XYZ file of N, CA and C in Angstrom:
663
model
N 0.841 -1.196 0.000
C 0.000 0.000 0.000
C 0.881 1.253 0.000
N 0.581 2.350 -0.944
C 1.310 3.868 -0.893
C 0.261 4.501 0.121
N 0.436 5.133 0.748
C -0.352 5.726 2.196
C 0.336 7.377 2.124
N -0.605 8.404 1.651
C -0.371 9.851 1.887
C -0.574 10.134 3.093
N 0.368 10.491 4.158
C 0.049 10.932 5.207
C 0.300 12.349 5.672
N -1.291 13.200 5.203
C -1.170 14.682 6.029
C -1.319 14.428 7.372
N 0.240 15.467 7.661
C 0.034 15.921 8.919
C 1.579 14.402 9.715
N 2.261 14.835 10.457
C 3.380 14.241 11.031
C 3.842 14.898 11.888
N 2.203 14.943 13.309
C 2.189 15.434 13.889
C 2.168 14.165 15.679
N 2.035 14.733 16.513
C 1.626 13.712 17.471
C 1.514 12.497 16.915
N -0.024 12.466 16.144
C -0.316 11.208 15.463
C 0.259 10.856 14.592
N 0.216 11.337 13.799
C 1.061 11.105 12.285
C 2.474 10.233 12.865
N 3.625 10.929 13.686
C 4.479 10.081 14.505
C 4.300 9.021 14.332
N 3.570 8.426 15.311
C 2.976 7.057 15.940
C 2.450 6.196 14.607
N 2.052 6.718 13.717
C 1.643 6.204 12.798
C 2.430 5.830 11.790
N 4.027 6.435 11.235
C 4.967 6.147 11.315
C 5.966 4.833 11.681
N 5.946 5.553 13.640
C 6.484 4.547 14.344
C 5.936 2.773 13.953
N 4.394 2.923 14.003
C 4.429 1.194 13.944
C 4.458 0.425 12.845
N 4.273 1.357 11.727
C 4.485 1.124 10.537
C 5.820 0.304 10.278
N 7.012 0.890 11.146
C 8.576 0.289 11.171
C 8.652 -0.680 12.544
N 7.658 -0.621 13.385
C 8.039 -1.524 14.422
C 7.318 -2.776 13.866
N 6.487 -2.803 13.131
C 5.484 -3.995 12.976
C 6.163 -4.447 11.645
N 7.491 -3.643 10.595
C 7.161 -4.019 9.450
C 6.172 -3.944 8.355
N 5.210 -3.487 8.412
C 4.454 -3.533 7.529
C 4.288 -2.960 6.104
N 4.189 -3.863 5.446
C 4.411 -3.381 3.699
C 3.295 -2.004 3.401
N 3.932 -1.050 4.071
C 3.389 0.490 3.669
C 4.338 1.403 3.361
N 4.185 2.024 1.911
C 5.117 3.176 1.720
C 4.493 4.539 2.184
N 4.732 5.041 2.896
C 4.538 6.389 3.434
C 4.903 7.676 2.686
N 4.056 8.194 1.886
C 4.213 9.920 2.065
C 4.066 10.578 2.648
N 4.858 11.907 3.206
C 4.549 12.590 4.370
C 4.324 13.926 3.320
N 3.043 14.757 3.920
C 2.560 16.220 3.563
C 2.310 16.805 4.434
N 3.432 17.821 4.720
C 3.549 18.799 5.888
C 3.677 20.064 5.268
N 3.943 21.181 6.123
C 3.928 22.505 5.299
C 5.001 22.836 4.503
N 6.327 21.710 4.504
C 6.991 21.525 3.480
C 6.688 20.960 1.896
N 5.508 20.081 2.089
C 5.616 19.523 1.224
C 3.699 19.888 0.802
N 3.641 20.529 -0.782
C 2.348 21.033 -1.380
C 1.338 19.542 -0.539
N 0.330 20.376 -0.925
C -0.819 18.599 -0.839
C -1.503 19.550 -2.436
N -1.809 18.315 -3.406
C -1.930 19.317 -4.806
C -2.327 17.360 -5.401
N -3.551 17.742 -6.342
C -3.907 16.536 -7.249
C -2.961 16.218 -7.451
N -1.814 16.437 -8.002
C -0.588 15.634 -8.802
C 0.080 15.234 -7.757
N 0.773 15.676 -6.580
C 1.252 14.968 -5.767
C 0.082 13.699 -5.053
N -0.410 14.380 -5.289
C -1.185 12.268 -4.350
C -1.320 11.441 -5.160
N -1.331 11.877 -6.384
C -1.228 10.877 -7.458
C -0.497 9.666 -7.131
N -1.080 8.291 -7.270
C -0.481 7.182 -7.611
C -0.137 6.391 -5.938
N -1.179 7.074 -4.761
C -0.926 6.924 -3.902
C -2.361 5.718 -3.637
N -2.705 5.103 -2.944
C -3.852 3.994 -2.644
C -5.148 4.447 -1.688
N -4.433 4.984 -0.382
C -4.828 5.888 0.622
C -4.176 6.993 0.944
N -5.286 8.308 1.226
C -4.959 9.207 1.967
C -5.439 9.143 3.659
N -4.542 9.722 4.722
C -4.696 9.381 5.735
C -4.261 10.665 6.268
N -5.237 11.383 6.828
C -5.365 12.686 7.480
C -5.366 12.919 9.018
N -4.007 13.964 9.297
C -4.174 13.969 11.053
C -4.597 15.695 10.980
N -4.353 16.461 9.902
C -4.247 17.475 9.732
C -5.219 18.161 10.904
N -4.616 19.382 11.259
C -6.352 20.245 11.924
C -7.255 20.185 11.262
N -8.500 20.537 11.473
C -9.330 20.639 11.337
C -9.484 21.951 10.341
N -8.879 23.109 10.589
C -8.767 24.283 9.370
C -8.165 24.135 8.354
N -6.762 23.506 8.536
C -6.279 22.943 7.387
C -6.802 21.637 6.485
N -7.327 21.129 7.244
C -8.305 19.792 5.905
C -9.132 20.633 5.602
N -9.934 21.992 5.989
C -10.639 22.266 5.426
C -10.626 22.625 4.141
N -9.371 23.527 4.534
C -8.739 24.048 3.422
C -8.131 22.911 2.094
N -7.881 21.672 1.728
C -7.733 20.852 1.460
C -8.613 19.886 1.016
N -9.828 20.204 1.714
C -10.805 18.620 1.623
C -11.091 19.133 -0.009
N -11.267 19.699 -0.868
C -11.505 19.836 -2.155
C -10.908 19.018 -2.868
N -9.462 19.285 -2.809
C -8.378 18.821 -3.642
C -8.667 17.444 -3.538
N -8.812 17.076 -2.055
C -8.550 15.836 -2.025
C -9.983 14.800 -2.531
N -11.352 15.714 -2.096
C -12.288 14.868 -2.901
C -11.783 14.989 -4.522
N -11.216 15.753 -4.985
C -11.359 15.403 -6.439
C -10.129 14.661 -7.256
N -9.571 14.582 -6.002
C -8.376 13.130 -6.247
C -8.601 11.578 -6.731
N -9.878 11.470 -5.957
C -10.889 10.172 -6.401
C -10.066 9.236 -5.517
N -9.010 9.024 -4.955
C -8.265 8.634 -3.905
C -9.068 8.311 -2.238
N -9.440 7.371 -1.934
C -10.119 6.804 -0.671
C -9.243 7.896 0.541
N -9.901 8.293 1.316
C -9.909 9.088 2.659
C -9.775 8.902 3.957
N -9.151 8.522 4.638
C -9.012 8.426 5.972
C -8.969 9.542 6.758
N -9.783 10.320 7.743
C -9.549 11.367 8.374
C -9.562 11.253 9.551
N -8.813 11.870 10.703
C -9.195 12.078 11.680
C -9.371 13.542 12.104
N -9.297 14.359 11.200
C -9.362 16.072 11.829
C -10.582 16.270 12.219
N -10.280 16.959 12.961
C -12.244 17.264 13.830
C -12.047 19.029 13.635
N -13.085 19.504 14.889
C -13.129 20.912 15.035
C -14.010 21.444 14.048
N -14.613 20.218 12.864
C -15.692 20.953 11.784
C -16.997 20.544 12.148
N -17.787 20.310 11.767
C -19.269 19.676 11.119
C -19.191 19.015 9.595
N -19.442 18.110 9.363
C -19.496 17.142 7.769
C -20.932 17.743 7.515
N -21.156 18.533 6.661
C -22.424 19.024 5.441
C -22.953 17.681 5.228
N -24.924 17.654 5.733
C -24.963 16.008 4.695
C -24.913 16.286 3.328
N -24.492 17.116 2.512
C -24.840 17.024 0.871
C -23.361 16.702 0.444
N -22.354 16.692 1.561
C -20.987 16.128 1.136
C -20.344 15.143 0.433
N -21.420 14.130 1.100
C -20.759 12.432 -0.025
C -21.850 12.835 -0.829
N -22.245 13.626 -1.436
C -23.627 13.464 -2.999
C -22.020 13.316 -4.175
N -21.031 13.829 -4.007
C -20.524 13.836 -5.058
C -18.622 13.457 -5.237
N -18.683 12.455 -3.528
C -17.712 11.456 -4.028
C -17.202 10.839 -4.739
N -16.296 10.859 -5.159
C -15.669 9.818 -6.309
C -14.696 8.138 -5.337
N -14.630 8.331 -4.539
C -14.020 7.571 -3.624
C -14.604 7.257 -2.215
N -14.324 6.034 -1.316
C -15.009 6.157 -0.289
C -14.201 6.865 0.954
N -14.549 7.594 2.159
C -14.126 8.418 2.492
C -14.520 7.844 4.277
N -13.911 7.541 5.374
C -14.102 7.481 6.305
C -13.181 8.445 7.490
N -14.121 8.618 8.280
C -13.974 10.134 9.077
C -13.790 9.431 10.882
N -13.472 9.618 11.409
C -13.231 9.637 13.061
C -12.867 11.059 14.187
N -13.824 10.766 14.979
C -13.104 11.363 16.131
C -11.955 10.892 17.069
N -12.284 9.769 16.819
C -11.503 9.164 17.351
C -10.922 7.759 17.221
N -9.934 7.225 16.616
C -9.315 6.261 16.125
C -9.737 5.091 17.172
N -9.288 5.274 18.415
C -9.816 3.821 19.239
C -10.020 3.246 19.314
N -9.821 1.919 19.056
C -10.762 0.499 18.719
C -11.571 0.263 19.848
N -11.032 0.372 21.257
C -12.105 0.303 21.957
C -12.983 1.412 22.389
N -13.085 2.480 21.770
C -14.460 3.375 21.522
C -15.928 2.548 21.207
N -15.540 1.166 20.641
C -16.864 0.961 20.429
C -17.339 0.055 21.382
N -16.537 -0.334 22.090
C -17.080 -1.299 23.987
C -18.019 0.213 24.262
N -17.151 1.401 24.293
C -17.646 2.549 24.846
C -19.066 2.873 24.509
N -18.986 2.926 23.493
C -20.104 3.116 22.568
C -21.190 2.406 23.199
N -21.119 1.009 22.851
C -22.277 -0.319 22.991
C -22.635 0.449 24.863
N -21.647 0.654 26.140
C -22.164 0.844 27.064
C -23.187 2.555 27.074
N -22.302 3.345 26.649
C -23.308 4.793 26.437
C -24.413 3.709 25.826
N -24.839 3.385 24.705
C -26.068 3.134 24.767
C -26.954 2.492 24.984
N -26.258 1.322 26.136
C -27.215 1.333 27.686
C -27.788 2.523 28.106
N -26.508 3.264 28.448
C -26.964 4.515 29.423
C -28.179 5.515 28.907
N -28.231 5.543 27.224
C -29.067 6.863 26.872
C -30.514 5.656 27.298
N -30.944 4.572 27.669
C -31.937 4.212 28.092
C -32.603 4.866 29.042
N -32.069 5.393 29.857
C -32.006 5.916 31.390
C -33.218 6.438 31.449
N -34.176 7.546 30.554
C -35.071 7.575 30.740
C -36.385 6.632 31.295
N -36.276 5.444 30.261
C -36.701 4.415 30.572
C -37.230 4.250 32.215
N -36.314 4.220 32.761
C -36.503 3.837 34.700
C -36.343 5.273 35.420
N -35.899 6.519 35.082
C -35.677 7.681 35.526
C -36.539 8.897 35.243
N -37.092 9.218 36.461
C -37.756 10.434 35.708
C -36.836 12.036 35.853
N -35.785 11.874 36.444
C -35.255 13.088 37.871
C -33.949 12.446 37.589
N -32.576 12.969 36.405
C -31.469 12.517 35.931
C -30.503 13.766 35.624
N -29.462 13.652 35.411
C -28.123 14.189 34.672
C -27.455 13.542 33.941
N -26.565 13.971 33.234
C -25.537 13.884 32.511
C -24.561 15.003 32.384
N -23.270 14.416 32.524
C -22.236 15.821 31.845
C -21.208 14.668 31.410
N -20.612 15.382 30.718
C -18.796 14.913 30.220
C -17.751 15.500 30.588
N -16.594 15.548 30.949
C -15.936 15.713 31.655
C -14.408 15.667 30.058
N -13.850 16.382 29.482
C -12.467 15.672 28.926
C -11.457 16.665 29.328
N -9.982 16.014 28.977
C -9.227 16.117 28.887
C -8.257 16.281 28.027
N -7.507 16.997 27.162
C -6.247 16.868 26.350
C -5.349 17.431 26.532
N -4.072 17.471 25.572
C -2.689 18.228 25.462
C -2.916 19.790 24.943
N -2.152 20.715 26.210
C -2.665 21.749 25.778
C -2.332 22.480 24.207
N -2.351 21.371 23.300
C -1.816 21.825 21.857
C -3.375 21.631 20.542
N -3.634 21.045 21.795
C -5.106 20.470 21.099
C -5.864 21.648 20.899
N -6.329 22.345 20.120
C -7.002 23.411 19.581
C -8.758 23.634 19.707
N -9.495 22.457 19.481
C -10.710 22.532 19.594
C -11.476 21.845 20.924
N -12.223 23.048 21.545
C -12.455 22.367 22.992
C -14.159 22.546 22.547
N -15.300 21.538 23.125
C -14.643 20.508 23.874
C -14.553 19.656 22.597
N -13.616 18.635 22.597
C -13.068 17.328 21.956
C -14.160 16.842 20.797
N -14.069 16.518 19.834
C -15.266 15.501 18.995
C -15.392 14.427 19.222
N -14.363 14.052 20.266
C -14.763 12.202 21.051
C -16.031 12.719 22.028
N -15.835 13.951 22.745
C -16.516 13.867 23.591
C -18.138 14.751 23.083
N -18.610 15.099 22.233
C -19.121 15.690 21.567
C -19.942 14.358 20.797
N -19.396 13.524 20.297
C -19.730 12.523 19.403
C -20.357 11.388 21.212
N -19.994 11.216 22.051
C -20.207 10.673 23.384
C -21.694 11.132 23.389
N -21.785 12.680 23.507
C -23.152 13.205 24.061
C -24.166 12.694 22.946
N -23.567 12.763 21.541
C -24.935 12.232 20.879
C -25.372 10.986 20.923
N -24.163 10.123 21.353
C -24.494 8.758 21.792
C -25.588 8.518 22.546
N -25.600 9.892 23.556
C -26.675 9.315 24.865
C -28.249 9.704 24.463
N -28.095 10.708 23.498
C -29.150 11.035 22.812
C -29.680 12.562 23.808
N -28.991 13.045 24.730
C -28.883 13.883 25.590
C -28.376 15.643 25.414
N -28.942 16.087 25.588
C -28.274 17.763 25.626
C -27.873 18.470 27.018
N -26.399 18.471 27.186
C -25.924 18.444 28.472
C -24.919 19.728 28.060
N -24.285 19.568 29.524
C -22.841 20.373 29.030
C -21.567 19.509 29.481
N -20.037 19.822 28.557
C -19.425 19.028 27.854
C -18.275 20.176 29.079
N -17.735 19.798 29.873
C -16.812 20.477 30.389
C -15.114 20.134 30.087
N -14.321 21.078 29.408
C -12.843 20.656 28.902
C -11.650 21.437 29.735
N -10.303 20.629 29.809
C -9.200 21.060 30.334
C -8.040 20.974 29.515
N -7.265 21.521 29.229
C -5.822 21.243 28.010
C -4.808 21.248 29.337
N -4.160 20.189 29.484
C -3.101 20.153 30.508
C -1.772 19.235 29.569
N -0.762 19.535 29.933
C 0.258 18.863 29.435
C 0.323 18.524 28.386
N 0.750 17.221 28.428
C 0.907 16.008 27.142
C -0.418 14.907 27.367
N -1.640 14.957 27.824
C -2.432 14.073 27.855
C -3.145 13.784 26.745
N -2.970 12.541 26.273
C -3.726 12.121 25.277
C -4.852 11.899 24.902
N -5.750 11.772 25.561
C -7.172 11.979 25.362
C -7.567 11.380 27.253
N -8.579 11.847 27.679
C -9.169 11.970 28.678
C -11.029 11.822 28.172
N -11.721 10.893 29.089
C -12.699 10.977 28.787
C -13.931 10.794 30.044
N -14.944 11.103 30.795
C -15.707 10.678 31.883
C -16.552 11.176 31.710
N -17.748 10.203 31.518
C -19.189 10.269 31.876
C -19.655 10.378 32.625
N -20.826 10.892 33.093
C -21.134 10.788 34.809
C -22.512 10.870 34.685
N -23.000 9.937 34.958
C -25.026 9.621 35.218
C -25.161 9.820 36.464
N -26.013 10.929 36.912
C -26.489 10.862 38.521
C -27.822 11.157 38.443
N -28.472 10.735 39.932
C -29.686 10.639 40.210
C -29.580 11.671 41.517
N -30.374 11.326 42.631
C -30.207 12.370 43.448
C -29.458 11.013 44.701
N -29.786 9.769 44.135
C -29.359 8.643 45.212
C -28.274 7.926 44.428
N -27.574 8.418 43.167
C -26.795 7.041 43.022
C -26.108 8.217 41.819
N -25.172 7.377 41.292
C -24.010 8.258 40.060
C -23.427 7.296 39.562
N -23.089 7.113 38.284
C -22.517 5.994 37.370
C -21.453 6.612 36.466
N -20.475 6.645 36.619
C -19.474 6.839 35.841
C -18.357 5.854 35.061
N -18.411 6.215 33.667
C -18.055 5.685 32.432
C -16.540 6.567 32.022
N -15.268 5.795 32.543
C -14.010 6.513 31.852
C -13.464 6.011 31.045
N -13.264 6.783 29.883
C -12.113 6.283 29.081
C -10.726 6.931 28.559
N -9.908 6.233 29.227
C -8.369 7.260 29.456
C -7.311 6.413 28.423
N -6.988 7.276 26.984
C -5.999 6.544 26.227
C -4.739 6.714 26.795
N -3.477 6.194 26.756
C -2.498 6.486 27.580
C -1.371 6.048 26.432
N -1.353 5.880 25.415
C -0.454 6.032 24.413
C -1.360 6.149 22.785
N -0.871 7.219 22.312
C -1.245 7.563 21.518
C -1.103 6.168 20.125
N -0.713 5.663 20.304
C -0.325 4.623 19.621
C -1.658 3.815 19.265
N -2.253 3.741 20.347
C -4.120 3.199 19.906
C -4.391 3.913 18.979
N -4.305 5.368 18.437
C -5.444 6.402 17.833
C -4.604 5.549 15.975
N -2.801 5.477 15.997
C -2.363 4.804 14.901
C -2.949 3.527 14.785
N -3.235 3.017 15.352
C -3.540 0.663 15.113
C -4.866 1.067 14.780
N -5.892 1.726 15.201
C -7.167 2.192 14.612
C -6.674 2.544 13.302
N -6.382 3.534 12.865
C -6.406 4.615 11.985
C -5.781 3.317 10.252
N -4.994 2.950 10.949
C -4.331 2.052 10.408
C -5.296 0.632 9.998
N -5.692 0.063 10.708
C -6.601 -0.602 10.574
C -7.875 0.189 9.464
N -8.517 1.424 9.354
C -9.139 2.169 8.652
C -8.680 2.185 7.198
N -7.484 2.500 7.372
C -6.625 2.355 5.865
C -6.698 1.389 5.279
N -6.844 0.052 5.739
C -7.334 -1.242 4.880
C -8.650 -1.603 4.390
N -9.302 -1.034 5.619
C -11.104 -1.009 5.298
C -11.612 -0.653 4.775
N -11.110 1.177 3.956
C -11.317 2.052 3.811
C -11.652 0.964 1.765
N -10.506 0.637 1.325
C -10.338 -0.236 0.008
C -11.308 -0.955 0.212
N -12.305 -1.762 0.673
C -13.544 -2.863 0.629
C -14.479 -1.999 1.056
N -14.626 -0.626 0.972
C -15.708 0.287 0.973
C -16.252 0.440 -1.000
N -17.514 0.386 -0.687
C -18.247 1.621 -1.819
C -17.819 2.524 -1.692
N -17.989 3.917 -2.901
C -18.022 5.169 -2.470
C -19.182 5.380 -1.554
N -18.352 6.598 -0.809
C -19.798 6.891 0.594
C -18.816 7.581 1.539
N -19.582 8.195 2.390
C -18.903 8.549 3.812
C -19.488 7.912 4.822
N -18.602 7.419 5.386
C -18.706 6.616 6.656
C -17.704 6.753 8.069
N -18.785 6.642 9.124
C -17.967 6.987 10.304
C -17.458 5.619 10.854
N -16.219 5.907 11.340
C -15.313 4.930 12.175
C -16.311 4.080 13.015
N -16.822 4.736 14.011
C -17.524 3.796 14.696
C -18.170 2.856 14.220
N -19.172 3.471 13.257
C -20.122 2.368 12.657
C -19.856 1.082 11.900
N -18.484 1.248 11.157
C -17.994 0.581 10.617
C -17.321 -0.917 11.517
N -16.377 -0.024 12.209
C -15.815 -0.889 13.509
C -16.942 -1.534 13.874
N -17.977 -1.229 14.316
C -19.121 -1.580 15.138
C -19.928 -2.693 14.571
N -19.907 -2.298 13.006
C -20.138 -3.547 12.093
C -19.278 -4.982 12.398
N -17.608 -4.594 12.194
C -17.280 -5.858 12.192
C -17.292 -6.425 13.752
N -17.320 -5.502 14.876
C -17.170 -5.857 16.325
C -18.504 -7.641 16.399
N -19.770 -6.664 15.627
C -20.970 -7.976 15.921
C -21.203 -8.839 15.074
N -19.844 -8.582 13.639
C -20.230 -9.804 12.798
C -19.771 -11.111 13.206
């Protein structure tokens, strides 16, 4: 596989790194602000695989839909338009968050958005965490969490250090509280996802499709 990789950043790194620790038959392009991102350079590449911000893919997502070249993204900080995949040429999958186990996470949040069900008198909030380099608060893991529960709450954020993603749910009643954490602790999960995406991404139709759902597909096949 030729693998365009915007962005050789935090992630991008790691994504790199296991690429040479595991061996794996991937040639890597790197597109940083050294190097154009332009139709002719991605040319002849299999996958594109995006860590870029979120302003900068914006700035970009054109070029690259009309590359016809399959998509891997993880930049957040936007909203996806639904009239976006009307005019794909390639299939295109998007994440907040790379994680493979986001989708244990997942399957339990939606226990939790039941809650009505047995509750009349409830809360919810989210709680995250990141590296204070991280630009968009609060998080699209944790943002993408709240729609899980099917809930309109508030999403409280902190940028401290080097933390890699930080995550806590918290269900309370006036007699009881249930809390749901999920704390990545090497960035190296968000690459074995992302990576894993890059293969999946080729046995897609054209379409846009989110990480989870996909994952989530093969988790119950």
């Amino acid at each position: 596989m030729k693998l365009a990789l915007l962005g050789k950043g935090k992630t991008g790194s790691k994504v790199i790194e296991l690429i040479e620790q595991k061996s794996l038959p991937i040639e890597v392009s790197i597109f940083d602000s050294k190097t154009p991102i332009t139709i002719d350079s991605l040319k002849g590449h299999d996958v594109i695989l995006s860590f870029l911000p979120g302003d900068a893919f914006l700035e970009y997502r054109e070029t690259l839909k009309s590359s016809g070249i399959p998509v891997v993204t993880g930049s957040t900080g936007f909203s996806w338009e639904e009239d976006f995949k009307n005019d794909l040429k390639a299939p295109w999958v998007y994440a907040t968050n790379f994680s493979l186990g986001m989708n244990l996470v997942q399957q339990m949040i939606k226990t939790m958005s039941n809650a009505h069900k047995l509750f009349s008198d409830y809360s919810f909030n989210i709680h995250e965490v990141h590296h204070t380099k991280k630009l968009d608060a609060p998080s699209g893991t944790a943002i993408t969490w709240r729609d899980w529960t099917g809930e309109d709450f508030e999403i409280t954020s902190d940028r401290i250090g080097d933390v890699v993603g930080d995550h806590t749910l918290t269900f309370e009643t006036q007699t009881e509280k249930i809390t749901l954490r999920h704390e990545a602790l090497d960035r190296k999960i968000f690459a074995e996802g992302a990576l894993w995406a890059t293969k999946k991404v080729l046995e897609l139709e054209v379409g846009l499709y989110d990480f989870q759902e996909i994952t989530l597909k093969e988790l119950l096949s």
